[in-house]
């Protein structure tokens, strides 16, 4: 990633915006006469001798001869100056010691403060992982225990469905009902559950994500933050969401509450026979998560990387089939199975050809695509590994690839067999995606155009909000922007750059090759004559937040940023996202008359989308009131997961359930 931030020089001069910094003590120096050093032998500067009172020619009455008087006066004067000089030296040494002591005390206080903050974070994490479980986490632990009761054949699928509704629909506090039950054995838990009567059914949807990534457990690309961000907002707004993942050996399980192995056998079909799986359950950010661990094919998910192996088709087809076998056996009846990219797209044909007849007739399929670059082309006979019929599916209107007709296209199959398809793209219209970004799937996408929706990515506004951001020295909002100026000064000081510079440009680097750096620098220097550059080769979370808060301009390689969400965060923090020259040039001159574009795309096209860096600087300097109005309007817009992304997905779920 290459991100540049521009710090404007202006700091308001009014008393309310002025910043004061403590300075070190200083002494006022006056011009003194030239000093001569008096040695022990009486010499002055080693050249002459000043008589002592004992050398006064035997006169001991204190009287001096006229010749002696000036020398004695000079000696006394020099002695006084020397005494003053020594006193000044002592004062300076004392002040330096006091300054060093104050600095040491300040550093000690800062260390103690940081230790306290670290301890608070540690206690919060422990509280979240241990006893500090909210109602939603407790609810999910009970629901996952019900799954294990079904797999252990202690209850029927029908009773499991009833018990799930009891847990989900209870109007009283889940914590009051179930917190003491979770430590009980399955039989005791079942007896307690049967005592509760069924409540009224909620209106929210039950959605199961079958996917290969989820933040913070396993994150490779944009899928991981998308799964977590969307799932969290769906549950906050009354829907029930769960996630099924492979149990990778590399999973980060620190954030999983109540991780436990289900003590029941679970089998799935693959390559002509049934194979055993271990099932693990837990709760992540209030979301119920099920992990599937193959026993016979244990090497499938015990590797260093997640993707890019020659047997990826076998690995993820096994996982997809095992997920459906688990859902069917546990008696779940979700409203929507939400699939993601080609890795779980095979669930579509599997569901309609096999599982819809196994008690899942009311469930519908939604596929989301984070792009069409990766589609997975395979020999048709491999479809039989998971129980599909290659002859039925190797057809132009089903899975046959349009270009390489002797192969099947797994992503194409997911599109054909899904009730709705959500394409994740913040800036591009449906028409442009079909025409220019489909990577050979244009005929399929055009044929199924009516069930395609385009949704933007979002960001987590519970973490990225300048009014509550714990990493900022001072918080701010549109109602009070003083904190942004404080963040600007803090960023300048942290970078070691003068706050009085006419214009300061920061270049933030993260995993960028040197040629890209050189190219970017040349393009920046062509637009700016007076340029101060600061490279950050290493960064942490606090610095990243401060860069957004302390900047007026954020240079972006692209506005369609699914992984880091740089443009979205920039707008929230009152910084203008501007394309750098080596970025998406096509956007600046593309005339996309398609009306099916996101609200974020519409906003960017009308504000900062066609603005170059030099134009942004010119507007800051020449039209500050116009610039300020743009920034304020941008900060009030909501481009988080809670807004447009959520609305489009709920409309998609509603559409598939009405079929």
XYZ file of C-alpha atoms in Angstrom:
659
model
C 0.000 0.000 0.000
C 1.174 3.513 -0.785
C -0.577 6.186 1.209
C 0.420 9.817 1.308
C -0.866 12.398 3.727
C -0.588 16.144 3.308
C -0.355 18.330 6.402
C -1.477 21.884 5.789
C 0.557 24.523 7.654
C -2.233 26.637 9.031
C -2.849 26.520 12.753
C -5.504 29.018 13.873
C -4.039 32.052 15.566
C -7.076 32.814 17.682
C -6.674 32.188 21.431
C -9.029 29.202 21.300
C -6.840 27.427 18.751
C -3.371 28.445 19.890
C -1.023 25.777 21.166
C 1.637 26.329 23.810
C 4.589 24.090 24.520
C 6.871 24.231 27.633
C 10.433 25.419 27.021
C 13.616 24.674 28.951
C 14.864 27.349 31.409
C 17.456 29.796 30.136
C 19.735 32.417 31.766
C 20.162 36.011 30.695
C 23.810 36.610 29.859
C 25.581 39.971 30.228
C 28.901 41.031 28.813
C 31.672 40.641 31.420
C 35.204 41.997 31.488
C 37.968 39.740 30.294
C 38.960 37.245 32.971
C 42.456 36.427 34.102
C 43.207 33.257 35.992
C 45.152 33.719 39.237
C 47.433 30.772 39.830
C 48.650 29.466 43.190
C 52.061 31.021 42.648
C 50.475 34.428 42.304
C 50.885 34.766 38.572
C 48.125 36.342 36.563
C 47.665 34.537 33.243
C 51.227 33.271 33.855
C 52.787 36.645 32.916
C 53.007 38.839 36.043
C 52.900 38.596 39.807
C 50.516 40.409 42.112
C 51.994 41.047 45.557
C 50.224 39.527 48.506
C 49.589 41.407 51.745
C 52.518 39.499 53.326
C 54.868 41.010 50.715
C 54.099 44.582 51.610
C 57.563 45.389 52.693
C 57.115 44.407 56.335
C 54.121 46.730 56.799
C 51.566 44.836 58.854
C 49.284 47.708 59.803
C 47.080 47.240 56.762
C 48.429 50.299 55.047
C 49.408 50.063 51.411
C 51.836 51.985 49.408
C 50.515 53.913 46.411
C 52.244 51.408 44.106
C 50.508 48.460 45.791
C 46.928 49.806 45.946
C 45.885 49.337 42.232
C 47.214 45.793 42.149
C 45.295 44.806 45.260
C 42.120 46.385 43.952
C 42.542 44.552 40.659
C 43.084 41.247 42.470
C 39.990 41.763 44.602
C 37.946 42.641 41.523
C 39.169 39.559 39.671
C 38.445 37.374 42.673
C 34.878 38.705 42.786
C 34.319 38.037 39.113
C 35.717 34.534 39.493
C 33.357 33.917 42.396
C 30.375 35.120 40.305
C 31.470 32.910 37.439
C 31.656 29.853 39.698
C 28.254 30.656 41.137
C 26.802 30.957 37.615
C 28.313 27.608 36.702
C 26.798 26.022 39.784
C 23.403 27.532 38.966
C 23.560 26.210 35.416
C 24.538 22.747 36.665
C 21.684 22.858 39.168
C 19.170 23.868 36.500
C 20.410 21.113 34.195
C 20.065 18.553 36.989
C 16.529 19.798 37.683
C 15.656 19.619 33.981
C 17.032 16.084 33.680
C 15.152 15.098 36.807
C 11.909 16.556 35.393
C 12.434 14.720 32.091
C 13.107 11.489 33.971
C 9.954 11.968 36.050
C 7.937 12.674 32.892
C 9.289 9.573 31.187
C 8.547 7.532 34.286
C 4.992 8.880 34.383
C 4.526 8.056 30.687
C 5.850 4.535 31.243
C 3.519 4.032 34.184
C 0.617 5.384 32.135
C 1.390 2.993 29.272
C 1.707 0.069 31.686
C -1.656 1.005 33.161
C -3.262 1.210 29.704
C -1.751 -2.140 28.748
C -3.066 -3.665 31.948
C -6.536 -2.250 31.288
C -6.495 -3.727 27.764
C -5.305 -7.058 29.150
C -8.059 -7.125 31.761
C -10.666 -6.164 29.163
C -9.502 -8.985 26.888
C -9.551 -11.465 29.750
C -12.981 -10.270 30.759
C -14.232 -10.664 27.213
C -12.744 -14.144 26.855
C -13.792 -15.339 30.270
C -16.705 -14.184 32.353
C -17.464 -10.936 30.566
C -19.842 -12.494 28.064
C -22.738 -10.477 26.748
C -26.199 -11.845 26.095
C -25.443 -12.524 22.449
C -22.338 -14.578 23.234
C -24.254 -16.578 25.844
C -27.096 -17.090 23.405
C -24.718 -18.482 20.813
C -23.037 -20.822 23.262
C -26.434 -22.321 24.049
C -27.346 -22.569 20.349
C -24.086 -24.341 19.579
C -24.698 -26.738 22.474
C -28.071 -27.547 20.902
C -26.224 -28.390 17.681
C -24.083 -30.877 19.587
C -27.214 -32.424 21.145
C -28.550 -33.101 17.643
C -25.252 -34.510 16.394
C -25.133 -36.713 19.496
C -28.666 -37.913 18.666
C -29.981 -36.822 22.074
C -32.805 -34.855 20.447
C -34.562 -34.896 17.102
C -34.155 -32.293 14.406
C -37.680 -31.044 15.051
C -37.091 -30.576 18.776
C -33.790 -28.869 18.091
C -35.598 -26.361 15.889
C -38.081 -25.666 18.714
C -35.319 -25.264 21.285
C -33.433 -22.848 19.034
C -36.527 -20.678 18.744
C -36.888 -20.690 22.533
C -33.335 -19.387 22.934
C -33.600 -16.844 20.139
C -37.051 -15.506 20.983
C -36.917 -15.271 24.769
C -37.994 -11.804 25.859
C -36.226 -12.013 29.227
C -32.462 -11.682 29.618
C -30.538 -14.573 28.149
C -27.885 -14.109 30.812
C -30.434 -14.606 33.589
C -31.691 -17.824 32.004
C -28.616 -19.543 30.663
C -25.425 -18.238 32.303
C -25.491 -20.950 34.987
C -26.518 -23.684 32.539
C -23.501 -23.622 30.273
C -21.331 -25.557 32.730
C -23.874 -28.357 33.003
C -23.690 -31.646 31.159
C -25.692 -32.127 27.981
C -28.475 -34.083 29.712
C -28.890 -31.441 32.418
C -28.824 -28.636 29.872
C -31.472 -30.384 27.787
C -33.716 -30.845 30.830
C -33.461 -27.123 31.642
C -34.184 -26.066 28.068
C -37.328 -28.160 27.929
C -38.725 -26.206 30.878
C -38.939 -22.992 28.892
C -41.981 -22.257 26.807
C -41.715 -20.957 23.281
C -41.924 -17.184 22.802
C -42.927 -15.102 19.807
C -40.878 -15.396 16.613
C -38.594 -12.528 15.647
C -38.692 -10.938 12.210
C -34.958 -11.114 11.577
C -33.341 -13.546 9.152
C -31.202 -16.544 10.069
C -28.110 -16.373 7.860
C -25.258 -18.885 7.668
C -22.025 -17.809 5.991
C -20.070 -20.678 4.456
C -16.703 -19.074 3.835
C -12.929 -19.449 4.003
C -11.908 -16.314 5.941
C -13.067 -14.299 8.926
C -11.338 -11.506 10.784
C -9.524 -11.832 13.196
C -9.271 -15.632 12.928
C -7.871 -15.911 9.423
C -7.364 -12.950 7.111
C -5.779 -13.012 3.658
C -7.805 -10.561 1.573
C -10.960 -8.416 1.621
C -13.248 -11.357 2.426
C -12.185 -11.512 6.105
C -13.152 -7.945 7.177
C -16.277 -8.149 5.010
C -17.531 -11.309 6.766
C -16.952 -9.901 10.244
C -18.132 -6.365 9.529
C -21.366 -7.429 7.816
C -22.128 -10.179 10.358
C -21.707 -7.848 13.328
C -24.041 -5.189 11.952
C -26.630 -7.800 10.917
C -26.729 -9.152 14.462
C -26.866 -5.654 15.976
C -29.962 -5.031 13.902
C -31.834 -8.152 14.945
C -30.733 -10.931 12.581
C -29.144 -14.219 13.619
C -25.831 -14.843 11.884
C -23.408 -17.737 12.110
C -20.234 -18.622 10.252
C -18.810 -21.996 9.153
C -15.040 -22.112 8.546
C -12.393 -24.760 7.906
C -10.316 -25.379 11.022
C -6.988 -24.233 9.663
C -3.913 -25.084 11.685
C -2.948 -21.395 11.444
C -6.157 -20.045 13.003
C -5.745 -17.271 15.562
C -8.044 -18.534 18.324
C -7.331 -15.834 20.925
C -10.627 -14.053 20.207
C -12.782 -17.202 20.352
C -14.998 -17.463 23.415
C -16.006 -20.889 24.683
C -14.086 -22.905 22.086
C -15.031 -26.562 22.504
C -15.012 -29.779 20.517
C -18.429 -31.303 19.916
C -18.379 -34.787 21.405
C -20.301 -36.411 18.594
C -19.423 -38.087 15.317
C -19.876 -36.063 12.156
C -19.481 -37.498 8.680
C -19.505 -36.045 5.200
C -19.484 -37.549 1.721
C -16.414 -37.310 -0.489
C -14.961 -39.519 -3.232
C -17.514 -42.270 -2.889
C -17.560 -42.742 0.872
C -18.232 -41.043 4.220
C -15.369 -39.419 6.105
C -15.247 -38.322 9.729
C -14.823 -34.733 10.837
C -14.202 -33.050 14.144
C -16.607 -30.202 14.814
C -15.504 -27.260 16.965
C -17.718 -24.384 18.089
C -17.118 -20.969 19.637
C -18.208 -17.346 19.618
C -16.294 -14.504 17.919
C -17.475 -10.910 18.442
C -20.895 -12.253 19.390
C -21.126 -14.421 16.259
C -21.490 -18.196 16.487
C -18.684 -19.908 14.587
C -18.398 -23.598 13.641
C -15.050 -25.068 12.580
C -14.859 -28.230 10.465
C -11.703 -30.325 10.810
C -11.311 -33.294 8.421
C -9.829 -36.412 9.979
C -8.900 -38.559 6.978
C -7.981 -35.545 4.821
C -6.210 -33.835 7.712
C -3.615 -32.247 5.423
C -6.236 -30.145 3.599
C -6.141 -27.328 6.156
C -2.896 -27.881 8.040
C -0.712 -25.928 5.618
C 1.232 -22.691 5.844
C -0.983 -20.775 3.420
C -4.728 -20.680 2.859
C -4.863 -20.624 -0.949
C -2.855 -21.363 -4.094
C -2.343 -25.108 -3.856
C -2.801 -27.534 -6.796
C -5.580 -29.346 -4.901
C -7.557 -26.245 -3.896
C -10.602 -27.589 -5.717
C -10.540 -30.789 -3.656
C -9.861 -28.928 -0.399
C -12.691 -26.423 -0.636
C -15.136 -28.808 -2.294
C -14.649 -31.149 0.659
C -15.271 -28.270 3.076
C -18.382 -27.112 1.166
C -19.931 -30.583 1.171
C -19.019 -31.108 4.854
C -20.683 -27.781 5.741
C -23.947 -28.837 4.102
C -23.816 -32.279 5.724
C -23.328 -30.612 9.108
C -26.212 -28.150 8.565
C -28.574 -30.928 7.490
C -27.671 -33.290 10.325
C -27.874 -30.585 13.005
C -31.396 -29.707 11.884
C -30.680 -26.089 11.096
C -33.167 -24.394 8.777
C -31.581 -21.050 7.917
C -33.351 -18.507 5.770
C -30.240 -17.894 3.672
C -27.010 -19.736 2.971
C -24.522 -16.998 2.092
C -21.657 -18.260 -0.089
C -18.444 -16.428 -0.951
C -16.295 -16.508 -4.096
C -15.480 -19.675 -6.013
C -14.194 -21.508 -2.924
C -17.740 -22.163 -1.639
C -19.703 -21.501 -4.871
C -20.054 -25.288 -5.344
C -22.578 -25.165 -2.473
C -25.105 -23.758 -4.990
C -25.427 -26.827 -7.234
C -24.899 -29.148 -4.250
C -27.786 -27.523 -2.410
C -30.339 -27.648 -5.229
C -29.354 -31.089 -6.528
C -29.051 -32.846 -3.146
C -29.810 -30.918 0.041
C -32.963 -28.964 -0.769
C -34.755 -32.303 -0.490
C -33.319 -32.952 2.992
C -35.495 -30.574 5.001
C -33.998 -27.357 3.627
C -36.677 -26.537 1.089
C -37.334 -23.082 2.595
C -33.676 -22.064 2.532
C -32.363 -19.853 -0.272
C -28.879 -19.239 -1.709
C -26.990 -15.941 -1.991
C -23.494 -15.691 -3.474
C -21.177 -12.727 -2.970
C -18.137 -12.134 -5.173
C -15.140 -10.002 -4.213
C -14.070 -10.043 -7.855
C -13.999 -12.381 -10.839
C -10.253 -12.789 -11.286
C -10.250 -16.254 -9.685
C -12.908 -18.696 -10.965
C -11.464 -22.257 -10.671
C -11.624 -24.236 -13.920
C -11.538 -28.029 -13.488
C -12.092 -31.290 -15.319
C -15.827 -32.171 -15.222
C -15.273 -35.639 -13.733
C -14.034 -34.045 -10.483
C -17.563 -32.891 -9.718
C -18.372 -36.476 -8.761
C -16.008 -36.208 -5.780
C -18.671 -34.335 -3.801
C -21.643 -36.273 -5.232
C -22.586 -34.109 -8.233
C -23.389 -35.484 -11.700
C -20.777 -34.206 -14.225
C -22.989 -35.050 -17.222
C -25.897 -32.918 -15.964
C -23.708 -29.967 -15.052
C -21.213 -29.825 -17.933
C -23.587 -27.763 -20.094
C -23.420 -24.164 -21.405
C -26.356 -23.050 -19.234
C -24.827 -24.576 -16.081
C -21.126 -25.028 -15.264
C -19.451 -25.361 -18.662
C -16.833 -22.645 -19.139
C -17.536 -20.302 -22.065
C -13.912 -20.106 -23.221
C -12.536 -23.552 -22.379
C -15.607 -25.622 -23.066
C -13.966 -28.904 -22.037
C -13.784 -27.628 -18.441
C -16.303 -26.661 -15.775
C -16.216 -23.216 -14.139
C -16.986 -23.389 -10.408
C -17.692 -19.672 -9.935
C -20.027 -19.725 -12.928
C -21.900 -22.585 -11.263
C -22.328 -20.512 -8.132
C -23.797 -17.622 -10.148
C -26.186 -19.882 -12.057
C -27.390 -21.780 -8.967
C -27.765 -18.797 -6.593
C -31.011 -16.907 -6.089
C -29.165 -13.564 -5.798
C -25.572 -12.483 -6.427
C -23.947 -9.536 -4.638
C -20.879 -8.080 -6.351
C -18.672 -6.178 -3.925
C -17.419 -2.976 -5.540
C -17.461 0.493 -4.036
C -16.926 2.520 -7.226
C -18.001 0.577 -10.312
C -21.470 0.181 -11.775
C -23.104 -3.120 -12.610
C -22.863 -2.385 -16.330
C -19.155 -1.630 -16.247
C -18.437 -4.744 -14.156
C -20.282 -6.945 -16.657
C -18.663 -5.319 -19.699
C -15.107 -4.748 -18.534
C -14.359 -6.609 -15.311
C -16.001 -10.028 -15.701
C -12.890 -11.953 -16.882
C -14.795 -14.071 -19.385
C -18.038 -14.353 -17.397
C -19.812 -11.591 -19.350
C -22.329 -13.927 -21.066
C -23.292 -15.525 -17.733
C -23.532 -12.215 -15.882
C -25.545 -10.630 -18.681
C -27.960 -13.571 -18.709
C -28.453 -13.324 -14.920
C -28.288 -9.530 -14.769
C -31.594 -9.167 -12.928
C -30.341 -11.019 -9.876
C -27.074 -9.086 -9.649
C -26.611 -6.377 -7.013
C -23.572 -4.148 -6.427
C -22.680 -3.312 -2.818
C -19.859 -1.130 -1.433
C -17.367 -2.145 1.202
C -17.581 -0.529 4.626
C -15.470 -0.014 7.713
C -15.877 -0.529 11.449
C -17.132 2.797 12.811
C -16.862 1.561 16.392
C -13.055 1.669 15.988
C -12.661 4.345 13.313
C -14.459 7.403 14.676
C -12.513 10.590 15.557
C -15.027 11.530 18.257
C -14.253 8.377 20.271
C -10.879 7.185 18.884
C -8.741 6.100 21.862
C -5.524 6.467 19.841
C -5.880 10.221 19.303
C -4.397 12.814 21.683
C -7.599 14.870 21.350
C -10.941 13.739 19.933
C -12.998 15.859 17.570
C -16.174 15.975 15.496
C -17.943 18.302 13.076
C -19.329 20.204 16.083
C -15.836 20.868 17.469
C -12.846 20.537 15.150
C -10.174 21.844 17.522
C -8.959 18.331 18.171
C -8.007 17.871 14.524
C -5.523 20.757 14.758
C -4.037 19.167 17.880
C -3.691 15.861 16.008
C -1.976 17.702 13.171
C 0.611 19.189 15.504
C 1.103 15.812 17.214
C 1.718 14.140 13.850
C 4.245 16.790 12.845
C 6.116 16.394 16.129
C 6.103 12.607 15.877
C 7.565 12.816 12.385
C 10.221 15.261 13.527
C 9.086 17.911 11.054
C 8.562 21.599 11.669
C 5.010 22.753 12.322
C 5.879 25.973 10.474
C 6.665 24.305 7.128
C 4.788 25.792 4.182
C 3.582 22.382 3.096
C 4.500 18.955 4.432
C 3.870 15.769 2.520
C 4.101 12.431 4.277
C 4.620 9.270 2.313
C 3.405 6.231 4.250
C 4.829 2.932 3.079
C 3.636 -0.609 3.679
C 4.887 -3.541 1.586
C 5.656 -1.391 -1.425
C 8.398 -2.200 -3.924
C 11.130 0.358 -4.484
C 10.249 1.080 -8.161
C 6.747 2.021 -7.063
C 8.160 4.400 -4.464
C 10.402 6.098 -6.995
C 7.585 6.466 -9.502
C 5.242 7.902 -6.899
C 7.835 10.374 -5.639
C 8.533 11.657 -9.136
C 4.846 12.204 -9.791
C 4.427 14.055 -6.481
C 7.440 16.264 -7.090
C 6.095 17.257 -10.487
C 3.009 18.659 -8.792
C 4.717 20.253 -5.776
C 7.738 22.526 -5.899
C 8.219 22.901 -2.134
C 8.144 19.355 -0.808
C 9.097 17.909 2.560
C 8.935 14.127 2.522
C 8.884 11.732 5.462
C 8.991 7.958 5.042
C 7.393 5.621 7.577
C 8.867 2.179 7.018
C 7.273 0.815 10.176
C 3.990 1.758 11.743
C 1.600 0.739 14.445
C -2.116 1.129 15.019
C -1.740 4.397 16.946
C 0.351 6.025 14.214
C -2.106 4.929 11.532
C -5.018 6.547 13.377
C -2.976 9.709 13.970
C -2.102 9.965 10.272
C -5.774 9.993 9.298
C -6.607 12.510 12.022
C -3.653 14.824 11.437
C -3.919 15.009 7.652
C -5.860 17.209 5.289
C -5.313 15.020 2.234
C -4.881 11.269 1.930
C -3.359 10.074 -1.330
C -4.951 6.796 -2.471
C -3.957 4.371 -5.192
C -7.635 3.549 -5.719
C -11.028 4.517 -4.328
C -12.130 0.889 -4.606
C -10.161 -0.225 -1.551
C -11.717 -3.395 -0.087
C -8.930 -4.337 2.309
C -7.697 -1.194 4.113
C -10.734 1.048 3.418
C -8.417 4.090 3.220
C -10.835 6.439 1.346
C -13.700 5.638 3.736
C -11.628 6.306 6.846
C -10.180 9.480 5.330
C -13.658 10.954 4.824
C -14.655 10.069 8.383
C -11.558 11.789 9.803
C -11.937 14.994 7.806
C -9.241 14.278 5.217
C -9.862 14.395 1.482
C -9.099 11.154 -0.407
C -7.288 12.083 -3.626
C -6.032 9.705 -6.307
C -2.291 9.739 -6.789
C -1.134 9.818 -10.425
C -0.154 6.157 -10.613
C -3.575 5.026 -9.404
C -6.868 4.408 -11.176
C -6.512 6.875 -14.050
C -9.454 5.359 -15.884
C -11.779 6.616 -13.208
C -10.996 10.249 -13.925
C -12.181 10.147 -17.508
C -14.592 7.225 -17.544
C -18.123 8.309 -18.377
C -20.231 5.673 -16.677
C -23.848 6.577 -17.399
C -25.123 3.483 -15.626
C -27.434 4.523 -12.795
C -26.747 1.360 -10.807
C -23.791 2.691 -8.841
C -23.337 2.938 -5.099
C -24.028 6.046 -3.035
C -20.345 6.159 -2.167
C -19.447 6.260 -5.856
C -21.962 9.036 -6.473
C -20.561 11.054 -3.589
C -16.947 10.658 -4.699
C -17.749 11.622 -8.294
C -19.348 14.846 -7.091
C -16.624 15.835 -4.601
C -13.045 14.543 -4.691
C -13.192 11.943 -7.458
C -11.886 14.080 -10.324
C -9.554 16.201 -8.209
C -5.782 15.983 -8.586
C -3.340 16.723 -5.797
C -2.408 20.126 -7.231
C -6.088 21.045 -7.579
C -6.720 20.056 -3.966
C -3.825 22.231 -2.774
C -5.071 25.127 -4.867
C -8.550 24.897 -3.377
C -7.179 24.682 0.174
C -5.179 27.871 -0.370
C -7.577 29.885 -2.535
C -11.032 28.715 -1.400
C -10.684 27.656 2.240
C -14.384 28.136 3.023
C -15.443 25.905 0.107
C -12.897 23.300 1.123
C -14.048 23.347 4.739
C -17.669 22.866 3.663
C -16.711 19.839 1.567
C -14.793 18.287 4.455
C -17.620 18.869 6.933
C -20.195 17.346 4.565
C -17.963 14.312 4.025
C -17.564 13.722 7.763
C -21.340 13.572 8.231
C -21.770 10.861 5.580
C -21.987 7.257 6.819
C -20.056 4.779 4.679
C -19.580 2.142 7.391
C -20.827 -1.442 7.297
C -23.978 -0.191 9.047
C -25.147 1.944 6.131
C -25.405 1.166 2.408
C -23.651 -2.208 2.588
C -26.121 -3.444 5.215
C -29.157 -2.073 3.352
C -28.236 -3.780 0.072
C -27.619 -7.129 1.722
C -30.885 -7.055 3.649
C -32.723 -6.188 0.429
C -31.009 -9.201 -1.182
C -32.041 -11.506 1.680
C -35.596 -10.197 1.435
C -35.640 -10.777 -2.307
C -34.485 -14.385 -2.075
C -36.945 -15.201 0.714
C -39.825 -13.921 -1.405
C -39.061 -16.402 -4.185
